[in-house]
Coordinates of C-alpha atoms in Angstrom, one line a residue:
M832 CA -49.2 -48.1 -22.6
F833 CA -51.7 -45.3 -23.2
W834 CA -51.4 -45.4 -27.0
I835 CA -51.8 -49.3 -27.1
K836 CA -55.2 -48.9 -25.4
N837 CA -56.2 -46.3 -27.9
L838 CA -55.3 -48.7 -30.8
A839 CA -57.4 -51.4 -29.2
R840 CA -60.4 -49.0 -29.1
I841 CA -59.8 -48.2 -32.7
S842 CA -60.0 -51.9 -33.6
Q843 CA -63.2 -52.4 -31.6
T844 CA -64.9 -49.4 -33.2
T845 CA -63.9 -50.5 -36.7
S846 CA -65.3 -54.1 -36.1
S847 CA -68.6 -52.6 -34.9
S848 CA -68.9 -50.3 -37.9
V849 CA -68.3 -53.2 -40.4
G850 CA -71.0 -55.3 -38.8
N851 CA -73.5 -52.4 -39.2
V852 CA -72.6 -52.2 -42.8
F853 CA -73.5 -55.9 -43.6
R854 CA -76.8 -55.5 -41.7
N855 CA -77.7 -52.4 -43.7
P856 CA -75.9 -52.3 -47.0
E857 CA -77.4 -48.9 -47.9
S858 CA -75.4 -47.3 -45.1
Y859 CA -72.1 -48.5 -46.6
T860 CA -70.9 -45.1 -47.8
L861 CA -71.8 -43.2 -44.7
S862 CA -70.4 -45.9 -42.4
S863 CA -67.2 -46.0 -44.4
R864 CA -66.7 -42.3 -44.1
F865 CA -67.5 -42.3 -40.4
C866 CA -65.0 -45.2 -39.8
T867 CA -62.2 -43.4 -41.7
A868 CA -62.8 -40.1 -39.9
L869 CA -62.9 -42.0 -36.5
Q870 CA -59.6 -43.8 -37.3
K871 CA -57.9 -40.6 -38.2
Q872 CA -59.0 -38.9 -35.0
Q873 CA -57.9 -41.9 -32.9
V874 CA -54.5 -42.1 -34.6
T875 CA -54.1 -38.3 -34.1
D876 CA -54.9 -38.7 -30.4
T877 CA -52.4 -41.5 -30.2
V878 CA -49.6 -39.6 -31.8
Q879 CA -50.3 -36.6 -29.6
A880 CA -50.2 -38.8 -26.5
K881 CA -46.8 -40.2 -27.5
E882 CA -45.5 -36.6 -28.1
D883 CA -46.8 -35.6 -24.6
V884 CA -45.0 -38.5 -23.0
V885 CA -41.7 -37.7 -24.9
N886 CA -42.0 -34.0 -23.9
A887 CA -42.6 -35.0 -20.3
L888 CA -39.3 -36.9 -20.4
E889 CA -37.4 -34.1 -22.0
P890 CA -36.4 -32.3 -18.8
Q891 CA -35.0 -35.5 -17.4
R892 CA -33.1 -36.3 -20.6
Y893 CA -31.6 -32.8 -21.0
D894 CA -31.1 -31.3 -17.5
G895 CA -27.8 -29.6 -18.4
L896 CA -24.9 -29.1 -16.0
A897 CA -25.6 -29.0 -12.3
P898 CA -23.6 -26.7 -9.9
T899 CA -20.1 -28.0 -9.1
K900 CA -19.5 -29.8 -5.9
E901 CA -16.7 -29.9 -3.4
G902 CA -13.8 -31.9 -4.8
E903 CA -14.7 -30.8 -8.4
K904 CA -13.0 -28.1 -10.3
P905 CA -14.9 -24.8 -10.5
R906 CA -16.6 -24.1 -13.8
V907 CA -16.0 -21.2 -16.1
L908 CA -18.7 -20.7 -18.7
V909 CA -17.9 -18.7 -21.8
L910 CA -20.7 -17.4 -24.0
G911 CA -19.3 -16.8 -27.5
S912 CA -16.5 -18.0 -29.7
G913 CA -15.1 -14.7 -31.1
W914 CA -11.8 -13.0 -30.4
A915 CA -12.5 -12.3 -26.8
G916 CA -14.1 -15.6 -25.8
C917 CA -11.5 -17.8 -27.6
R918 CA -8.7 -15.8 -26.0
V919 CA -10.1 -16.5 -22.5
L920 CA -10.5 -20.2 -23.4
K921 CA -6.9 -20.3 -24.7
G922 CA -5.4 -18.7 -21.6
I923 CA -7.3 -20.3 -18.8
D924 CA -5.5 -22.8 -16.6
T925 CA -7.5 -26.1 -17.0
S926 CA -5.7 -27.6 -14.1
I927 CA -7.7 -25.2 -12.0
Y928 CA -11.0 -24.8 -13.9
D929 CA -13.3 -26.8 -16.1
V930 CA -14.3 -24.7 -19.1
V931 CA -17.6 -24.8 -21.0
C932 CA -18.2 -22.8 -24.2
V933 CA -21.6 -22.1 -25.6
S934 CA -21.8 -20.6 -29.1
P935 CA -23.8 -21.1 -32.3
R936 CA -20.5 -21.7 -34.2
N937 CA -17.8 -24.2 -33.3
H938 CA -14.9 -22.1 -34.6
M939 CA -13.3 -18.7 -34.4
V940 CA -13.1 -16.5 -37.5
F941 CA -9.9 -14.7 -38.2
T942 CA -11.8 -11.6 -39.4
P943 CA -8.9 -9.5 -40.8
L944 CA -8.6 -12.0 -43.7
L945 CA -12.3 -12.7 -44.2
A946 CA -12.6 -10.2 -47.1
S947 CA -10.0 -12.2 -49.0
T948 CA -12.2 -15.3 -49.0
C949 CA -15.0 -13.6 -50.8
V950 CA -13.1 -13.4 -54.1
G951 CA -11.0 -16.6 -53.8
T952 CA -7.7 -15.2 -52.6
L953 CA -8.0 -17.5 -49.6
E954 CA -10.1 -20.5 -48.9
F955 CA -12.7 -20.4 -46.2
R956 CA -11.1 -23.0 -43.9
S957 CA -8.0 -20.8 -43.8
V958 CA -9.7 -18.2 -41.6
A959 CA -11.7 -20.7 -39.4
E960 CA -10.0 -22.2 -36.3
P961 CA -12.0 -25.0 -34.4
I962 CA -12.5 -24.2 -30.7
S963 CA -11.2 -27.7 -29.8
R964 CA -7.8 -26.7 -31.2
I965 CA -7.8 -23.4 -29.3
Q966 CA -8.5 -25.2 -26.0
P967 CA -7.9 -29.0 -26.3
A968 CA -9.4 -29.6 -22.8
I969 CA -12.8 -29.2 -24.3
S970 CA -12.2 -32.4 -26.2
R971 CA -10.4 -34.5 -23.6
E972 CA -11.3 -33.3 -20.1
P973 CA -14.5 -34.9 -18.6
G974 CA -15.8 -31.7 -17.1
S975 CA -15.1 -29.4 -20.1
Y976 CA -17.5 -29.1 -23.0
Y977 CA -18.5 -27.1 -26.1
F978 CA -22.2 -26.8 -26.8
L979 CA -23.7 -25.8 -30.1
A980 CA -26.4 -23.5 -28.7
N981 CA -27.6 -20.0 -28.0
C982 CA -28.1 -18.5 -24.6
S983 CA -31.7 -17.4 -24.1
K984 CA -31.8 -16.3 -20.5
L985 CA -29.5 -15.5 -17.7
D986 CA -30.3 -16.0 -14.0
A987 CA -27.4 -14.3 -12.1
D988 CA -29.0 -15.0 -8.7
K989 CA -29.0 -18.8 -9.2
H990 CA -25.7 -18.7 -11.2
E991 CA -27.1 -20.4 -14.2
V992 CA -27.9 -19.7 -17.9
H993 CA -30.7 -21.1 -20.0
C994 CA -29.7 -22.3 -23.5
E995 CA -31.4 -23.6 -26.6
T996 CA -29.6 -25.8 -29.1
V997 CA -28.9 -24.7 -32.7
T998 CA -30.2 -27.2 -35.3
E999 CA -30.7 -27.1 -39.0
G1000 CA -34.4 -26.4 -38.4
S1001 CA -37.4 -27.8 -36.7
S1002 CA -38.2 -30.0 -39.8
T1003 CA -35.0 -32.0 -39.2
L1004 CA -34.6 -31.8 -35.4
K1005 CA -36.6 -29.8 -32.9
P1006 CA -34.3 -27.6 -30.7
W1007 CA -34.4 -28.3 -27.0
K1008 CA -33.5 -26.3 -23.9
F1009 CA -31.1 -27.0 -21.1
K1010 CA -29.4 -25.2 -18.2
I1011 CA -25.8 -24.7 -17.2
A1012 CA -24.7 -23.7 -13.7
Y1013 CA -21.5 -21.7 -13.5
D1014 CA -19.0 -20.5 -10.9
K1015 CA -17.7 -17.7 -13.2
L1016 CA -19.5 -16.4 -16.3
V1017 CA -17.9 -14.7 -19.2
L1018 CA -20.2 -12.8 -21.6
A1019 CA -18.3 -12.6 -24.9
C1020 CA -21.3 -12.8 -27.2
G1021 CA -20.2 -10.1 -29.6
A1022 CA -22.4 -7.6 -31.4
E1023 CA -24.7 -7.3 -34.4
A1024 CA -24.2 -5.4 -37.6
S1025 CA -25.7 -1.9 -37.4
T1026 CA -28.5 -1.2 -39.8
F1027 CA -29.5 2.2 -38.2
G1028 CA -33.2 1.2 -38.7
I1029 CA -33.0 1.6 -42.4
N1030 CA -35.7 -0.3 -44.3
G1031 CA -34.7 -3.2 -46.4
V1032 CA -31.1 -3.7 -45.1
L1033 CA -31.7 -7.0 -43.4
E1034 CA -33.7 -8.4 -46.3
N1035 CA -31.4 -7.3 -49.2
A1036 CA -27.9 -6.6 -48.0
I1037 CA -25.2 -9.1 -47.1
F1038 CA -23.0 -8.4 -44.0
L1039 CA -19.3 -9.4 -43.8
R1040 CA -18.8 -10.8 -40.3
E1041 CA -19.0 -14.6 -40.6
V1042 CA -17.7 -17.3 -42.9
H1043 CA -21.2 -18.0 -44.2
H1044 CA -21.5 -14.3 -45.2
A1045 CA -18.3 -14.5 -47.2
Q1046 CA -19.6 -17.7 -48.9
E1047 CA -22.9 -16.0 -49.8
I1048 CA -21.0 -13.0 -51.2
R1049 CA -18.8 -15.2 -53.3
R1050 CA -21.7 -17.3 -54.7
K1051 CA -23.7 -14.1 -55.5
L1052 CA -20.8 -12.4 -57.2
L1053 CA -20.0 -15.4 -59.4
L1054 CA -23.7 -16.0 -60.2
N1055 CA -24.1 -12.4 -61.4
L1056 CA -21.0 -12.7 -63.6
M1057 CA -22.3 -15.9 -65.2
L1058 CA -25.8 -14.6 -65.7
S1059 CA -24.6 -11.5 -67.3
E1060 CA -23.2 -13.5 -70.2
V1061 CA -26.4 -15.5 -70.9
P1062 CA -28.1 -14.5 -74.2
G1063 CA -31.3 -12.5 -73.9
I1064 CA -30.4 -10.4 -71.0
G1065 CA -31.1 -6.7 -71.4
E1066 CA -28.3 -4.1 -71.3
D1067 CA -29.7 -2.3 -68.2
E1068 CA -30.2 -5.6 -66.4
K1069 CA -26.6 -6.6 -67.2
K1070 CA -25.2 -3.4 -65.8
R1071 CA -27.3 -3.8 -62.6
L1072 CA -26.1 -7.4 -62.1
L1073 CA -22.4 -6.3 -62.5
H1074 CA -22.7 -3.3 -60.1
C1075 CA -21.2 -4.2 -56.7
V1076 CA -22.1 -1.7 -54.0
V1077 CA -20.3 -1.5 -50.6
V1078 CA -21.8 0.6 -47.9
G1079 CA -19.4 1.7 -45.2
G1080 CA -16.0 3.2 -45.5
G1081 CA -14.3 1.7 -42.5
P1082 CA -11.4 -0.8 -42.8
T1083 CA -13.7 -3.8 -43.6
G1084 CA -15.5 -1.9 -46.4
V1085 CA -12.3 -0.5 -47.9
E1086 CA -10.4 -3.8 -47.7
F1087 CA -13.3 -5.6 -49.4
S1088 CA -13.5 -3.0 -52.1
G1089 CA -9.7 -3.4 -52.7
E1090 CA -10.0 -7.2 -52.9
L1091 CA -12.9 -6.9 -55.3
S1092 CA -11.1 -4.4 -57.5
D1093 CA -8.1 -6.8 -57.6
F1094 CA -10.4 -9.6 -58.6
I1095 CA -11.9 -7.6 -61.4
M1096 CA -8.5 -6.3 -62.7
K1097 CA -6.7 -9.6 -62.7
D1098 CA -9.3 -12.4 -63.0
V1099 CA -12.6 -11.1 -64.4
R1100 CA -10.9 -9.3 -67.3
Q1101 CA -9.2 -12.6 -68.3
R1102 CA -12.0 -15.1 -67.7
Y1103 CA -15.1 -13.0 -68.3
S1104 CA -13.9 -10.9 -71.2
H1105 CA -17.4 -10.4 -72.6
V1106 CA -18.5 -8.3 -69.6
K1107 CA -15.1 -7.0 -68.4
D1108 CA -16.0 -3.4 -69.2
D1109 CA -19.4 -3.4 -67.5
I1110 CA -18.5 -4.6 -64.0
R1111 CA -18.2 -1.7 -61.4
V1112 CA -17.6 -1.2 -57.7
T1113 CA -19.1 1.7 -55.7
L1114 CA -18.1 2.5 -52.1
I1115 CA -20.7 4.6 -50.3
E1116 CA -19.7 6.4 -47.0
A1117 CA -21.6 9.2 -45.1
R1118 CA -18.4 10.9 -44.0
D1119 CA -14.7 10.3 -44.7
I1120 CA -13.4 6.8 -45.4
L1121 CA -10.9 5.3 -42.9
S1122 CA -11.6 8.2 -40.5
S1123 CA -9.4 6.7 -37.8
F1124 CA -6.3 6.8 -40.0
D1125 CA -3.8 9.6 -40.6
D1126 CA -5.1 12.2 -43.2
R1127 CA -2.1 11.6 -45.4
L1128 CA -2.9 7.8 -45.5
R1129 CA -6.6 8.5 -46.2
H1130 CA -5.8 10.6 -49.2
Y1131 CA -3.4 7.9 -50.5
A1132 CA -6.2 5.3 -50.1
I1133 CA -8.7 7.4 -52.0
K1134 CA -6.2 7.9 -54.8
Q1135 CA -5.4 4.2 -55.1
L1136 CA -9.0 3.1 -55.0
N1137 CA -9.8 5.5 -57.8
K1138 CA -7.0 4.1 -59.8
S1139 CA -8.4 0.6 -59.2
G1140 CA -11.8 1.7 -60.6
V1141 CA -13.6 2.0 -57.3
K1142 CA -16.1 4.9 -57.3
L1143 CA -16.4 6.8 -54.0
V1144 CA -19.8 8.3 -53.2
R1145 CA -20.5 10.4 -50.2
G1146 CA -24.1 10.0 -49.0
I1147 CA -26.5 8.5 -46.5
V1148 CA -28.6 5.5 -47.5
K1149 CA -32.3 6.1 -46.7
E1150 CA -33.9 2.9 -48.1
V1151 CA -32.8 -0.4 -49.6
K1152 CA -35.0 -2.1 -52.1
P1153 CA -34.4 -5.6 -53.8
Q1154 CA -32.6 -4.2 -56.8
K1155 CA -31.7 -0.6 -55.8
L1156 CA -30.9 1.6 -52.9
I1157 CA -32.0 5.2 -52.4
L1158 CA -29.7 7.9 -51.0
D1159 CA -30.7 10.9 -48.9
D1160 CA -30.6 13.2 -51.9
G1161 CA -33.0 11.0 -53.8
T1162 CA -30.3 9.3 -56.0
E1163 CA -31.2 5.7 -56.9
V1164 CA -28.3 3.3 -57.1
P1165 CA -29.1 -0.1 -58.8
Y1166 CA -27.0 -3.0 -57.6
G1167 CA -26.5 -6.7 -58.2
L1168 CA -24.5 -7.3 -55.0
L1169 CA -24.9 -5.1 -51.9
V1170 CA -22.4 -5.6 -49.0
W1171 CA -23.2 -3.7 -45.8
S1172 CA -20.3 -2.8 -43.5
T1173 CA -21.3 0.1 -41.3
G1174 CA -20.1 -0.9 -37.8
V1175 CA -21.7 -2.9 -35.0
G1176 CA -24.2 -2.4 -32.2
P1177 CA -25.6 -4.4 -29.2
S1178 CA -27.3 -7.7 -30.0
S1179 CA -30.8 -8.5 -29.1
F1180 CA -29.6 -10.8 -26.3
V1181 CA -27.4 -8.0 -24.8
R1182 CA -30.4 -5.6 -25.0
S1183 CA -32.5 -8.1 -23.1
L1184 CA -30.2 -8.4 -20.1
D1185 CA -31.2 -6.4 -17.0
F1186 CA -27.8 -5.0 -16.4
P1187 CA -26.5 -1.4 -16.4
K1188 CA -25.4 -0.4 -19.8
D1189 CA -22.8 1.9 -21.2
P1190 CA -23.8 5.0 -23.3
G1191 CA -23.8 2.9 -26.4
G1192 CA -26.2 0.2 -25.0
R1193 CA -23.5 -2.4 -24.3
I1194 CA -23.1 -4.3 -21.0
G1195 CA -21.6 -1.9 -18.5
I1196 CA -18.3 -3.1 -16.8
D1197 CA -15.7 -1.8 -14.4
E1198 CA -11.9 -1.7 -14.8
W1199 CA -11.6 -5.4 -14.0
M1200 CA -14.2 -6.5 -16.7
R1201 CA -16.8 -7.2 -14.0
V1202 CA -20.5 -6.5 -14.2
P1203 CA -20.8 -4.6 -10.9
S1204 CA -24.4 -5.3 -10.2
V1205 CA -24.0 -9.1 -10.0
Q1206 CA -21.5 -11.6 -8.6
D1207 CA -19.1 -13.6 -10.8
V1208 CA -20.3 -12.2 -14.1
F1209 CA -17.7 -10.6 -16.5
A1210 CA -18.1 -9.1 -19.9
I1211 CA -15.5 -8.6 -22.6
G1212 CA -15.3 -7.8 -26.3
D1213 CA -17.8 -6.0 -28.5
C1214 CA -20.7 -6.7 -26.1
S1215 CA -19.2 -4.7 -23.3
G1216 CA -18.2 -1.1 -22.5
Y1217 CA -17.1 0.9 -19.5
L1218 CA -19.7 2.4 -17.3
E1219 CA -19.8 6.2 -17.1
S1220 CA -18.9 6.0 -13.4
T1221 CA -15.5 4.6 -14.2
G1222 CA -14.6 7.8 -16.1
K1223 CA -13.2 5.8 -19.0
S1224 CA -14.3 6.1 -22.6
T1225 CA -15.6 3.0 -24.3
L1226 CA -13.0 1.1 -26.3
P1227 CA -13.5 0.6 -30.1
A1228 CA -14.9 -2.6 -31.4
L1229 CA -11.7 -4.0 -32.7
A1230 CA -10.2 -7.5 -32.7
Q1231 CA -7.1 -6.4 -30.8
V1232 CA -9.2 -4.9 -28.0
A1233 CA -11.2 -8.1 -27.6
E1234 CA -8.1 -10.3 -27.7
R1235 CA -6.3 -8.3 -25.1
E1236 CA -9.3 -8.2 -22.8
G1237 CA -9.6 -11.9 -23.1
K1238 CA -6.0 -12.4 -22.2
Y1239 CA -6.3 -10.1 -19.2
L1240 CA -9.4 -11.9 -17.9
A1241 CA -7.8 -15.4 -18.3
N1242 CA -4.8 -14.3 -16.3
L1243 CA -7.2 -12.7 -13.7
F1244 CA -9.1 -16.0 -13.4
N1245 CA -5.9 -18.0 -13.0
V1246 CA -4.8 -15.7 -10.1
M1247 CA -8.2 -15.9 -8.5
G1248 CA -8.3 -19.7 -8.8
K1249 CA -4.8 -20.1 -7.2
A1250 CA -5.9 -17.9 -4.3
G1251 CA -9.1 -19.9 -3.7
G1252 CA -11.5 -17.5 -5.4
G1253 CA -12.6 -19.7 -8.3
R1254 CA -15.9 -20.9 -6.8
A1255 CA -19.1 -19.0 -7.0
N1256 CA -19.4 -16.1 -4.5
S1257 CA -15.8 -16.8 -3.2
A1258 CA -14.1 -13.7 -4.5
K1259 CA -16.3 -10.9 -3.1
E1260 CA -13.6 -9.4 -0.9
M1261 CA -10.6 -10.6 -2.9
E1262 CA -8.1 -8.0 -4.1
L1263 CA -8.0 -8.3 -7.9
G1264 CA -4.7 -6.5 -8.6
E1265 CA -4.1 -4.1 -11.5
P1266 CA -7.1 -3.1 -13.6
F1267 CA -7.1 -3.6 -17.4
V1268 CA -5.3 -0.9 -19.4
Y1269 CA -5.5 -0.8 -23.2
K1270 CA -2.7 0.6 -25.3
H1271 CA -3.5 0.9 -29.0
L1272 CA -0.9 -0.9 -31.2
G1273 CA -1.9 0.7 -34.5
S1274 CA -4.1 0.0 -37.5
M1275 CA -3.5 -1.7 -40.9
A1276 CA -5.6 -2.0 -44.0
T1277 CA -5.0 -3.3 -47.5
I1278 CA -6.4 -1.3 -50.4
G1279 CA -5.5 -3.7 -53.3
R1280 CA -2.9 -3.7 -56.1
Y1281 CA -0.2 -4.8 -53.5
K1282 CA -0.7 -1.6 -51.5
A1283 CA -1.7 -1.2 -47.9
L1284 CA -1.8 1.4 -45.0
V1285 CA 0.1 1.0 -41.8
D1286 CA -0.6 3.5 -39.0
L1287 CA 1.3 2.7 -35.7
R1288 CA 0.3 5.7 -33.8
E1289 CA -1.6 5.3 -30.5
S1290 CA -4.2 7.8 -31.5
K1291 CA -5.0 10.0 -34.5
E1292 CA -3.5 13.0 -32.7
G1293 CA -0.4 11.1 -31.5
K1294 CA 3.0 10.7 -33.0
G1295 CA 4.4 7.5 -34.5
I1296 CA 5.1 5.7 -37.7
S1297 CA 2.6 5.8 -40.6
M1298 CA 3.3 4.6 -44.1
A1299 CA 1.7 3.4 -47.3
G1300 CA 2.6 1.5 -50.4
F1301 CA 4.2 -1.9 -51.2
L1302 CA 6.3 -2.1 -48.0
S1303 CA 3.2 -1.5 -46.0
W1304 CA 1.4 -4.3 -47.9
F1305 CA 4.3 -6.6 -47.1
I1306 CA 4.2 -5.7 -43.4
W1307 CA 0.4 -6.2 -43.4
R1308 CA 0.7 -9.7 -44.8
S1309 CA 3.6 -10.6 -42.5
A1310 CA 1.8 -9.3 -39.4
Y1311 CA -1.4 -11.2 -40.1
L1312 CA 0.3 -14.4 -41.1
T1313 CA 2.0 -14.4 -37.7
R1314 CA -1.3 -13.6 -35.9
V1315 CA -3.2 -16.5 -37.4
V1316 CA -4.1 -18.7 -34.5
S1317 CA -2.5 -22.0 -35.4
W1318 CA 0.4 -23.3 -37.5
R1319 CA -2.0 -25.3 -39.5
N1320 CA -3.9 -22.2 -40.7
R1321 CA -0.7 -20.3 -41.2
F1322 CA 0.3 -23.0 -43.6
Y1323 CA -3.1 -22.8 -45.3
V1324 CA -2.9 -19.0 -45.7
A1325 CA 0.7 -19.1 -47.1
I1326 CA -0.1 -21.8 -49.6
N1327 CA -3.3 -20.0 -50.7
W1328 CA -1.4 -16.8 -51.2
L1329 CA 1.2 -18.6 -53.3
T1330 CA -1.3 -20.5 -55.5
T1331 CA -3.3 -17.3 -56.1
F1332 CA -0.2 -15.5 -57.1
V1333 CA 0.9 -18.2 -59.5
F1334 CA -2.5 -19.5 -60.9
G1335 CA -4.9 -16.7 -60.1
R1336 CA -8.1 -16.9 -58.0
D1337 CA -10.5 -19.8 -58.0
I1338 CA -13.7 -18.8 -59.8
S1339 CA -15.6 -22.1 -59.3
R1340 CA -19.1 -21.5 -57.9
I1341 CA -19.5 -24.4 -55.4

């Protein structure tokens, strides 16, 4: 091997240098330094040669998945493990297709209950459902897989995607790249939190979209509570640490504010009595909170939040600094915890795709969830929106929209597969049947203190049932308990709610 020969040359050079030292003792120091430097250089060259050999073997070790052959099931590749992607995986007929999922997380997050995990009402595992439980074929079928990776490139002409593994960092394991060929591709890669280009948001704020976000919020909140009791802290610094600021008055921001106010009223006042009068919650919104709800319900929510001690501020954030944010009128708002919940926008991967886009920058689709400019590529969920040519308005980025798009697309694939259109380029002239039609089922939001809002109208101008109060809270809990994906997690959620009611929230900082 190449590096063995290099080691032999190192040995010969070292022997020659030692002989010169004995013939000329005065040159001992110089020869020793020269020998050491030469050894280091030779060893470096040897290590580099070994890395070059390993890198040369990488493409052979990690080719990926080749195109399917005759006699094999066609392959459906799903990018993403959110509401839309997991609903496709759940509904697809695995007797017709092999399914492959590529995502940087191996679970689906039940986002409507995510805010409850931040303050200990629910445990984190209660809102996370493993992909292998949603679609068991991924664990047991030889042609179905889940890959912990991100998609870095899409080659629609060759029907393949380029992926890169997700690791804990290059210091532990260097990521590698691979390719996956597909017959049908589903882009369900979601969206990113919108920062509107405001300086300091990414560096200082915490979003509320993933389980690790909720974990970070919980640790930060409990850390600030504990530090505020330590002797020697100044009064101003204590007030800053205990000031929780939420930016964004949509359902997520309002629900988190309600959960936080409940946590303060019921748990903090009992277990952190020394600082109970200093902790505050401020909700900042540029316009009206819960703008999609009935006006009567919005006014009720404002009244209840004020009773819970949540301060509502109307304003636009101009800049975020490490310990304070600045509003458009120049007001400075110090904070110890900043949660950012102002909606979503296209991800960097979606922006990089050379596909037609909708007016909001999302992947443009037609009424059958197809990307019209390429074959066998479909897009659903928050990453997609109707093209202007369809004459349809873009649907809101809601879980119920994504879930129903996923259900529709899974049924469409099953029909196509049974009709012989499952393989690549085999459904060009196929009649796809009825297009997707979305009917809004209503909106719900909890606002704390056993109160919630239920708005069952199809639109803000439409007619229908809208209610608020304790009965609405009971409906909210019942509805979401039945919507949790598995019976296992339904059991977890029910037990967590019961233990919280009886014993209070867990305040351990783990």
